Amino acid sequence: MSMLVAAATFIAEGAFAAPATASSSFTFDASPEPVKKGAYVTLSGRGVADAEIDFYFKADGKSTWVYQNYTRTASDGRYSRRQAQNNSGTWKAVEWYGEDAQGPSRTDHVQVRGVQLPGVVTHYGGYYATVKPSSFDPSTTTPWWFTGVRWTRLTATAGAAVGTMHVNDCEPDCADGKYRTERVTLTFRRVRSHHGAPVFTEFRVDNDPYWTPLTPNN
């Protein structure tokens, strides 16, 4: 349940200013509630059109708000952004009308329960991860990608799947080459945090001794 911030608000991480008068038209919600550790919460609501919305998080038991990210409202005032959450705590959305014109702010508490299993960043250089994706493209330089991925095993440290590999034969060169498809087995390993979410950083095809890096390792 969202609630109005009654305490002092901040203009940057660790910097505080006098609270602005909250507007009843500014809304904010963080969901789902509860959320698994490392899973994404959706931070959404509505304010004025073309305003910057800054997001902060304060973990339970802590006194400091920590800046997380920002977005902008659309022409109808709506805004939305996903962020990974690893601890129970309170999210805060602050609306800005200009560089120095702080608007209203609202908060929403979200409890963490359980642990999110690792996902895959499905496109090179991507921000978000997907748990058990049905397709992924590991590189912008390697002419291959995978579709029809069906996961056969997923744990906190490893994953296995089967899928269809699309690969360019690059004959006479990759620009004029033809793609072929092949059913393959996929193995995933080496989990690390990517913007707060657990992700696999390496995979291999069949029993190939070479492990291909995935974002954020590639």
PDB file of C-alpha atoms in Angstrom:
ATOM      1  CA  MET A   1       0.000   0.000   0.000  1.00  0.00           C
ATOM      2  CA  SER A   2       1.432   3.381  -0.982  1.00  0.00           C
ATOM      3  CA  MET A   3       1.705   6.154   1.576  1.00  0.00           C
ATOM      4  CA  LEU A   4       2.672   9.825   1.578  1.00  0.00           C
ATOM      5  CA  VAL A   5       6.150  10.686   2.750  1.00  0.00           C
ATOM      6  CA  ALA A   6       5.877  12.903   5.802  1.00  0.00           C
ATOM      7  CA  ALA A   7       9.546  13.134   6.631  1.00  0.00           C
ATOM      8  CA  ALA A   8      12.274  15.172   4.981  1.00  0.00           C
ATOM      9  CA  THR A   9      12.986  14.276   1.379  1.00  0.00           C
ATOM     10  CA  PHE A  10      16.274  14.224  -0.452  1.00  0.00           C
ATOM     11  CA  ILE A  11      17.559  15.643  -3.709  1.00  0.00           C
ATOM     12  CA  ALA A  12      20.484  13.233  -4.149  1.00  0.00           C
ATOM     13  CA  GLU A  13      21.968  10.252  -2.429  1.00  0.00           C
ATOM     14  CA  GLY A  14      22.875  11.378   1.073  1.00  0.00           C
ATOM     15  CA  ALA A  15      21.675  14.964   0.474  1.00  0.00           C
ATOM     16  CA  PHE A  16      18.418  16.137   2.074  1.00  0.00           C
ATOM     17  CA  ALA A  17      16.156  19.121   1.577  1.00  0.00           C
ATOM     18  CA  ALA A  18      12.944  20.456   3.054  1.00  0.00           C
ATOM     19  CA  PRO A  19       9.912  18.343   2.074  1.00  0.00           C
ATOM     20  CA  ALA A  20       7.824  19.439  -0.869  1.00  0.00           C
ATOM     21  CA  THR A  21       4.047  19.627  -0.675  1.00  0.00           C
ATOM     22  CA  ALA A  22       2.676  16.349  -2.013  1.00  0.00           C
ATOM     23  CA  SER A  23       0.063  16.339  -4.712  1.00  0.00           C
ATOM     24  CA  SER A  24      -2.830  13.889  -4.507  1.00  0.00           C
ATOM     25  CA  SER A  25      -2.509  13.402  -8.276  1.00  0.00           C
ATOM     26  CA  PHE A  26       0.962  11.846  -7.948  1.00  0.00           C
ATOM     27  CA  THR A  27       0.729   8.073  -7.461  1.00  0.00           C
ATOM     28  CA  PHE A  28       3.316   5.365  -6.875  1.00  0.00           C
ATOM     29  CA  ASP A  29       3.205   1.606  -6.423  1.00  0.00           C
ATOM     30  CA  ALA A  30       5.918  -1.047  -6.078  1.00  0.00           C
ATOM     31  CA  SER A  31       4.774  -4.567  -6.946  1.00  0.00           C
ATOM     32  CA  PRO A  32       4.565  -7.506  -6.623  1.00  0.00           C
ATOM     33  CA  GLU A  33       4.454  -7.799  -2.855  1.00  0.00           C
ATOM     34  CA  PRO A  34       6.231  -9.840  -1.546  1.00  0.00           C
ATOM     35  CA  VAL A  35       9.059 -10.422  -4.038  1.00  0.00           C
ATOM     36  CA  LYS A  36      11.826 -13.025  -4.215  1.00  0.00           C
ATOM     37  CA  LYS A  37      15.396 -11.942  -3.466  1.00  0.00           C
ATOM     38  CA  GLY A  38      16.971 -10.790  -6.746  1.00  0.00           C
ATOM     39  CA  ALA A  39      13.656 -10.608  -8.607  1.00  0.00           C
ATOM     40  CA  TYR A  40      12.259  -7.475 -10.229  1.00  0.00           C
ATOM     41  CA  VAL A  41       9.715  -5.128  -8.752  1.00  0.00           C
ATOM     42  CA  THR A  42       7.781  -2.808 -11.041  1.00  0.00           C
ATOM     43  CA  LEU A  43       7.848   0.816  -9.909  1.00  0.00           C
ATOM     44  CA  SER A  44       4.930   2.594 -11.520  1.00  0.00           C
ATOM     45  CA  GLY A  45       2.440   5.379 -11.112  1.00  0.00           C
ATOM     46  CA  ARG A  46       1.282   8.645 -12.564  1.00  0.00           C
ATOM     47  CA  GLY A  47       2.365  12.265 -12.296  1.00  0.00           C
ATOM     48  CA  VAL A  48       2.600  15.254 -14.591  1.00  0.00           C
ATOM     49  CA  ALA A  49       3.643  14.859 -18.224  1.00  0.00           C
ATOM     50  CA  ASP A  50       7.342  14.833 -19.141  1.00  0.00           C
ATOM     51  CA  ALA A  51       8.674  14.872 -15.582  1.00  0.00           C
ATOM     52  CA  GLU A  52      11.698  13.009 -14.264  1.00  0.00           C
ATOM     53  CA  ILE A  53      10.988  10.383 -11.620  1.00  0.00           C
ATOM     54  CA  ASP A  54      13.906   9.385  -9.386  1.00  0.00           C
ATOM     55  CA  PHE A  55      13.799   6.108  -7.453  1.00  0.00           C
ATOM     56  CA  TYR A  56      15.475   5.483  -4.096  1.00  0.00           C
ATOM     57  CA  PHE A  57      15.541   2.481  -1.775  1.00  0.00           C
ATOM     58  CA  LYS A  58      15.970   2.198   1.992  1.00  0.00           C
ATOM     59  CA  ALA A  59      16.536  -1.319   3.337  1.00  0.00           C
ATOM     60  CA  ASP A  60      14.773  -2.302   6.551  1.00  0.00           C
ATOM     61  CA  GLY A  61      16.905  -1.370   9.549  1.00  0.00           C
ATOM     62  CA  LYS A  62      18.838   1.274   7.605  1.00  0.00           C
ATOM     63  CA  SER A  63      18.467   5.039   7.825  1.00  0.00           C
ATOM     64  CA  THR A  64      19.871   6.008   4.423  1.00  0.00           C
ATOM     65  CA  TRP A  65      18.002   6.322   1.161  1.00  0.00           C
ATOM     66  CA  VAL A  66      20.108   5.051  -1.760  1.00  0.00           C
ATOM     67  CA  TYR A  67      19.522   6.259  -5.312  1.00  0.00           C
ATOM     68  CA  GLN A  68      18.676   3.407  -7.714  1.00  0.00           C
ATOM     69  CA  ASN A  69      17.569   4.747 -11.096  1.00  0.00           C
ATOM     70  CA  TYR A  70      15.210   7.116 -12.892  1.00  0.00           C
ATOM     71  CA  THR A  71      12.664   7.318 -15.676  1.00  0.00           C
ATOM     72  CA  ARG A  72      10.456   9.951 -17.274  1.00  0.00           C
ATOM     73  CA  THR A  73       6.701  10.227 -17.431  1.00  0.00           C
ATOM     74  CA  ALA A  74       4.891   9.829 -20.737  1.00  0.00           C
ATOM     75  CA  SER A  75       2.574  12.418 -22.282  1.00  0.00           C
ATOM     76  CA  ASP A  76      -0.281  11.096 -20.125  1.00  0.00           C
ATOM     77  CA  GLY A  77       1.860  11.253 -16.968  1.00  0.00           C
ATOM     78  CA  ARG A  78       2.300   7.509 -16.577  1.00  0.00           C
ATOM     79  CA  TYR A  79       5.678   6.028 -15.679  1.00  0.00           C
ATOM     80  CA  SER A  80       7.099   2.550 -15.059  1.00  0.00           C
ATOM     81  CA  ARG A  81      10.477   0.952 -14.448  1.00  0.00           C
ATOM     82  CA  ARG A  82      11.653  -2.438 -13.186  1.00  0.00           C
ATOM     83  CA  GLN A  83      14.398  -2.790 -10.583  1.00  0.00           C
ATOM     84  CA  ALA A  84      15.857  -5.861  -8.881  1.00  0.00           C
ATOM     85  CA  GLN A  85      15.339  -6.061  -5.111  1.00  0.00           C
ATOM     86  CA  ASN A  86      17.577  -8.008  -2.722  1.00  0.00           C
ATOM     87  CA  ASN A  87      16.413  -6.856   0.713  1.00  0.00           C
ATOM     88  CA  SER A  88      13.111  -6.021   2.345  1.00  0.00           C
ATOM     89  CA  GLY A  89      12.653  -2.281   2.445  1.00  0.00           C
ATOM     90  CA  THR A  90      10.935   0.837   1.189  1.00  0.00           C
ATOM     91  CA  TRP A  91      10.987   2.281  -2.312  1.00  0.00           C
ATOM     92  CA  LYS A  92      10.600   5.994  -2.874  1.00  0.00           C
ATOM     93  CA  ALA A  93       9.616   7.850  -6.039  1.00  0.00           C
ATOM     94  CA  VAL A  94      10.399  11.566  -6.305  1.00  0.00           C
ATOM     95  CA  GLU A  95       8.947  13.716  -9.065  1.00  0.00           C
ATOM     96  CA  TRP A  96      10.984  16.557 -10.555  1.00  0.00           C
ATOM     97  CA  TYR A  97       9.611  19.362 -12.723  1.00  0.00           C
ATOM     98  CA  GLY A  98      13.029  20.772 -13.592  1.00  0.00           C
ATOM     99  CA  GLU A  99      16.612  20.789 -12.395  1.00  0.00           C
ATOM    100  CA  ASP A 100      15.737  22.505  -9.094  1.00  0.00           C
ATOM    101  CA  ALA A 101      11.964  22.092  -8.886  1.00  0.00           C
ATOM    102  CA  GLN A 102      11.309  19.100  -6.644  1.00  0.00           C
ATOM    103  CA  GLY A 103       7.753  17.869  -6.699  1.00  0.00           C
ATOM    104  CA  PRO A 104       5.886  15.362  -4.540  1.00  0.00           C
ATOM    105  CA  SER A 105       7.192  12.001  -3.375  1.00  0.00           C
ATOM    106  CA  ARG A 106       5.588   8.782  -2.231  1.00  0.00           C
ATOM    107  CA  THR A 107       6.810   5.497  -0.775  1.00  0.00           C
ATOM    108  CA  ASP A 108       5.862   1.827  -0.822  1.00  0.00           C
ATOM    109  CA  HIS A 109       7.267  -1.007   1.298  1.00  0.00           C
ATOM    110  CA  VAL A 110       8.047  -4.402  -0.275  1.00  0.00           C
ATOM    111  CA  GLN A 111       8.979  -7.536   1.664  1.00  0.00           C
ATOM    112  CA  VAL A 112      11.525 -10.035   0.307  1.00  0.00           C
ATOM    113  CA  ARG A 113      10.682 -13.718   0.701  1.00  0.00           C
ATOM    114  CA  GLY A 114      12.524 -16.598  -0.939  1.00  0.00           C
ATOM    115  CA  VAL A 115      15.305 -16.425  -3.523  1.00  0.00           C
ATOM    116  CA  GLN A 116      15.046 -15.784  -7.254  1.00  0.00           C
ATOM    117  CA  LEU A 117      16.675 -18.396  -9.508  1.00  0.00           C
ATOM    118  CA  PRO A 118      19.240 -17.147 -12.066  1.00  0.00           C
ATOM    119  CA  GLY A 119      18.165 -15.745 -15.401  1.00  0.00           C
ATOM    120  CA  VAL A 120      19.794 -14.932 -18.735  1.00  0.00           C
ATOM    121  CA  VAL A 121      20.335 -11.516 -20.306  1.00  0.00           C
ATOM    122  CA  THR A 122      18.806 -12.427 -23.649  1.00  0.00           C
ATOM    123  CA  HIS A 123      20.505  -9.739 -25.767  1.00  0.00           C
ATOM    124  CA  TYR A 124      24.082  -8.533 -25.786  1.00  0.00           C
ATOM    125  CA  GLY A 125      24.562  -5.603 -23.415  1.00  0.00           C
ATOM    126  CA  GLY A 126      21.007  -5.823 -22.063  1.00  0.00           C
ATOM    127  CA  TYR A 127      19.933  -4.487 -18.666  1.00  0.00           C
ATOM    128  CA  TYR A 128      17.265  -7.002 -17.650  1.00  0.00           C
ATOM    129  CA  ALA A 129      17.458 -10.763 -17.181  1.00  0.00           C
ATOM    130  CA  THR A 130      14.784 -13.351 -17.968  1.00  0.00           C
ATOM    131  CA  VAL A 131      14.340 -16.576 -16.008  1.00  0.00           C
ATOM    132  CA  LYS A 132      13.960 -19.549 -18.364  1.00  0.00           C
ATOM    133  CA  PRO A 133      13.927 -17.501 -21.599  1.00  0.00           C
ATOM    134  CA  SER A 134      12.558 -19.203 -24.716  1.00  0.00           C
ATOM    135  CA  SER A 135      15.124 -17.457 -26.936  1.00  0.00           C
ATOM    136  CA  PHE A 136      18.371 -15.515 -26.605  1.00  0.00           C
ATOM    137  CA  ASP A 137      21.046 -13.888 -28.762  1.00  0.00           C
ATOM    138  CA  PRO A 138      24.408 -13.987 -26.965  1.00  0.00           C
ATOM    139  CA  SER A 139      26.473 -11.663 -29.156  1.00  0.00           C
ATOM    140  CA  THR A 140      26.413  -8.865 -31.704  1.00  0.00           C
ATOM    141  CA  THR A 141      29.491 -10.250 -33.474  1.00  0.00           C
ATOM    142  CA  THR A 142      28.777 -13.995 -33.617  1.00  0.00           C
ATOM    143  CA  PRO A 143      26.189 -14.935 -36.298  1.00  0.00           C
ATOM    144  CA  TRP A 144      24.068 -17.269 -34.176  1.00  0.00           C
ATOM    145  CA  TRP A 145      21.080 -17.242 -31.849  1.00  0.00           C
ATOM    146  CA  PHE A 146      18.786 -19.702 -30.112  1.00  0.00           C
ATOM    147  CA  THR A 147      15.018 -20.219 -30.196  1.00  0.00           C
ATOM    148  CA  GLY A 148      12.559 -22.773 -28.850  1.00  0.00           C
ATOM    149  CA  VAL A 149      14.592 -23.066 -25.663  1.00  0.00           C
ATOM    150  CA  ARG A 150      13.059 -25.515 -23.179  1.00  0.00           C
ATOM    151  CA  TRP A 151      14.651 -25.711 -19.753  1.00  0.00           C
ATOM    152  CA  THR A 152      15.269 -29.175 -18.313  1.00  0.00           C
ATOM    153  CA  ARG A 153      17.075 -28.143 -15.125  1.00  0.00           C
ATOM    154  CA  LEU A 154      17.511 -24.909 -13.189  1.00  0.00           C
ATOM    155  CA  THR A 155      19.190 -24.442  -9.817  1.00  0.00           C
ATOM    156  CA  ALA A 156      20.822 -21.530  -8.008  1.00  0.00           C
ATOM    157  CA  THR A 157      24.176 -22.348  -9.652  1.00  0.00           C
ATOM    158  CA  ALA A 158      23.534 -24.204 -12.939  1.00  0.00           C
ATOM    159  CA  GLY A 159      21.047 -24.658 -15.744  1.00  0.00           C
ATOM    160  CA  ALA A 160      20.394 -26.983 -18.680  1.00  0.00           C
ATOM    161  CA  ALA A 161      18.091 -26.676 -21.681  1.00  0.00           C
ATOM    162  CA  VAL A 162      17.429 -27.887 -25.207  1.00  0.00           C
ATOM    163  CA  GLY A 163      16.725 -25.599 -28.134  1.00  0.00           C
ATOM    164  CA  THR A 164      17.251 -24.735 -31.781  1.00  0.00           C
ATOM    165  CA  MET A 165      20.508 -23.083 -32.801  1.00  0.00           C
ATOM    166  CA  HIS A 166      20.437 -20.763 -35.817  1.00  0.00           C
ATOM    167  CA  VAL A 167      23.935 -20.330 -37.236  1.00  0.00           C
ATOM    168  CA  ASN A 168      25.285 -18.595 -40.336  1.00  0.00           C
ATOM    169  CA  ASP A 169      27.695 -20.691 -42.427  1.00  0.00           C
ATOM    170  CA  CYS A 170      29.394 -17.425 -43.523  1.00  0.00           C
ATOM    171  CA  GLU A 171      30.076 -18.771 -47.029  1.00  0.00           C
ATOM    172  CA  PRO A 172      31.552 -16.984 -48.912  1.00  0.00           C
ATOM    173  CA  ASP A 173      31.171 -14.434 -46.108  1.00  0.00           C
ATOM    174  CA  CYS A 174      28.697 -13.797 -43.303  1.00  0.00           C
ATOM    175  CA  ALA A 175      26.870 -11.081 -45.265  1.00  0.00           C
ATOM    176  CA  ASP A 176      26.020 -13.568 -48.032  1.00  0.00           C
ATOM    177  CA  GLY A 177      25.947 -16.740 -45.976  1.00  0.00           C
ATOM    178  CA  LYS A 178      23.006 -19.030 -45.307  1.00  0.00           C
ATOM    179  CA  TYR A 179      21.545 -19.921 -41.951  1.00  0.00           C
ATOM    180  CA  ARG A 180      21.072 -23.491 -40.866  1.00  0.00           C
ATOM    181  CA  THR A 181      19.270 -24.794 -37.810  1.00  0.00           C
ATOM    182  CA  GLU A 182      20.271 -27.543 -35.444  1.00  0.00           C
ATOM    183  CA  ARG A 183      18.778 -29.000 -32.270  1.00  0.00           C
ATOM    184  CA  VAL A 184      21.280 -28.648 -29.441  1.00  0.00           C
ATOM    185  CA  THR A 185      21.667 -29.008 -25.700  1.00  0.00           C
ATOM    186  CA  LEU A 186      22.672 -25.950 -23.680  1.00  0.00           C
ATOM    187  CA  THR A 187      24.456 -25.786 -20.336  1.00  0.00           C
ATOM    188  CA  PHE A 188      24.673 -22.633 -18.197  1.00  0.00           C
ATOM    189  CA  ARG A 189      27.007 -21.805 -15.316  1.00  0.00           C
ATOM    190  CA  ARG A 190      28.807 -19.089 -13.296  1.00  0.00           C
ATOM    191  CA  VAL A 191      26.164 -16.922 -11.670  1.00  0.00           C
ATOM    192  CA  ARG A 192      26.817 -13.298 -10.765  1.00  0.00           C
ATOM    193  CA  SER A 193      24.746 -10.234  -9.980  1.00  0.00           C
ATOM    194  CA  HIS A 194      23.741  -7.987 -12.884  1.00  0.00           C
ATOM    195  CA  HIS A 195      22.089  -4.771 -11.685  1.00  0.00           C
ATOM    196  CA  GLY A 196      20.984  -6.694  -8.608  1.00  0.00           C
ATOM    197  CA  ALA A 197      19.577  -9.750 -10.407  1.00  0.00           C
ATOM    198  CA  PRO A 198      21.307 -13.186 -10.481  1.00  0.00           C
ATOM    199  CA  VAL A 199      22.307 -14.167 -14.030  1.00  0.00           C
ATOM    200  CA  PHE A 200      24.267 -16.889 -15.794  1.00  0.00           C
ATOM    201  CA  THR A 201      27.446 -15.507 -17.371  1.00  0.00           C
ATOM    202  CA  GLU A 202      28.576 -18.520 -19.455  1.00  0.00           C
ATOM    203  CA  PHE A 203      26.984 -21.240 -21.579  1.00  0.00           C
ATOM    204  CA  ARG A 204      28.099 -23.940 -23.979  1.00  0.00           C
ATOM    205  CA  VAL A 205      26.524 -25.883 -26.830  1.00  0.00           C
ATOM    206  CA  ASP A 206      26.397 -29.687 -26.549  1.00  0.00           C
ATOM    207  CA  ASN A 207      29.769 -30.876 -25.202  1.00  0.00           C
ATOM    208  CA  ASP A 208      31.857 -28.115 -26.737  1.00  0.00           C
ATOM    209  CA  PRO A 209      34.853 -27.486 -24.435  1.00  0.00           C
ATOM    210  CA  TYR A 210      34.540 -23.729 -25.084  1.00  0.00           C
ATOM    211  CA  TRP A 211      32.229 -21.757 -22.804  1.00  0.00           C
ATOM    212  CA  THR A 212      30.686 -18.695 -24.466  1.00  0.00           C
ATOM    213  CA  PRO A 213      30.357 -15.572 -22.294  1.00  0.00           C
ATOM    214  CA  LEU A 214      26.973 -13.960 -21.727  1.00  0.00           C
ATOM    215  CA  THR A 215      26.230 -10.390 -20.650  1.00  0.00           C
ATOM    216  CA  PRO A 216      27.605  -8.999 -18.361  1.00  0.00           C
ATOM    217  CA  ASN A 217      30.791 -11.010 -19.045  1.00  0.00           C
ATOM    218  CA  ASN A 218      30.950 -10.586 -22.844  1.00  0.00           C
TER     219      ASN A 218
END
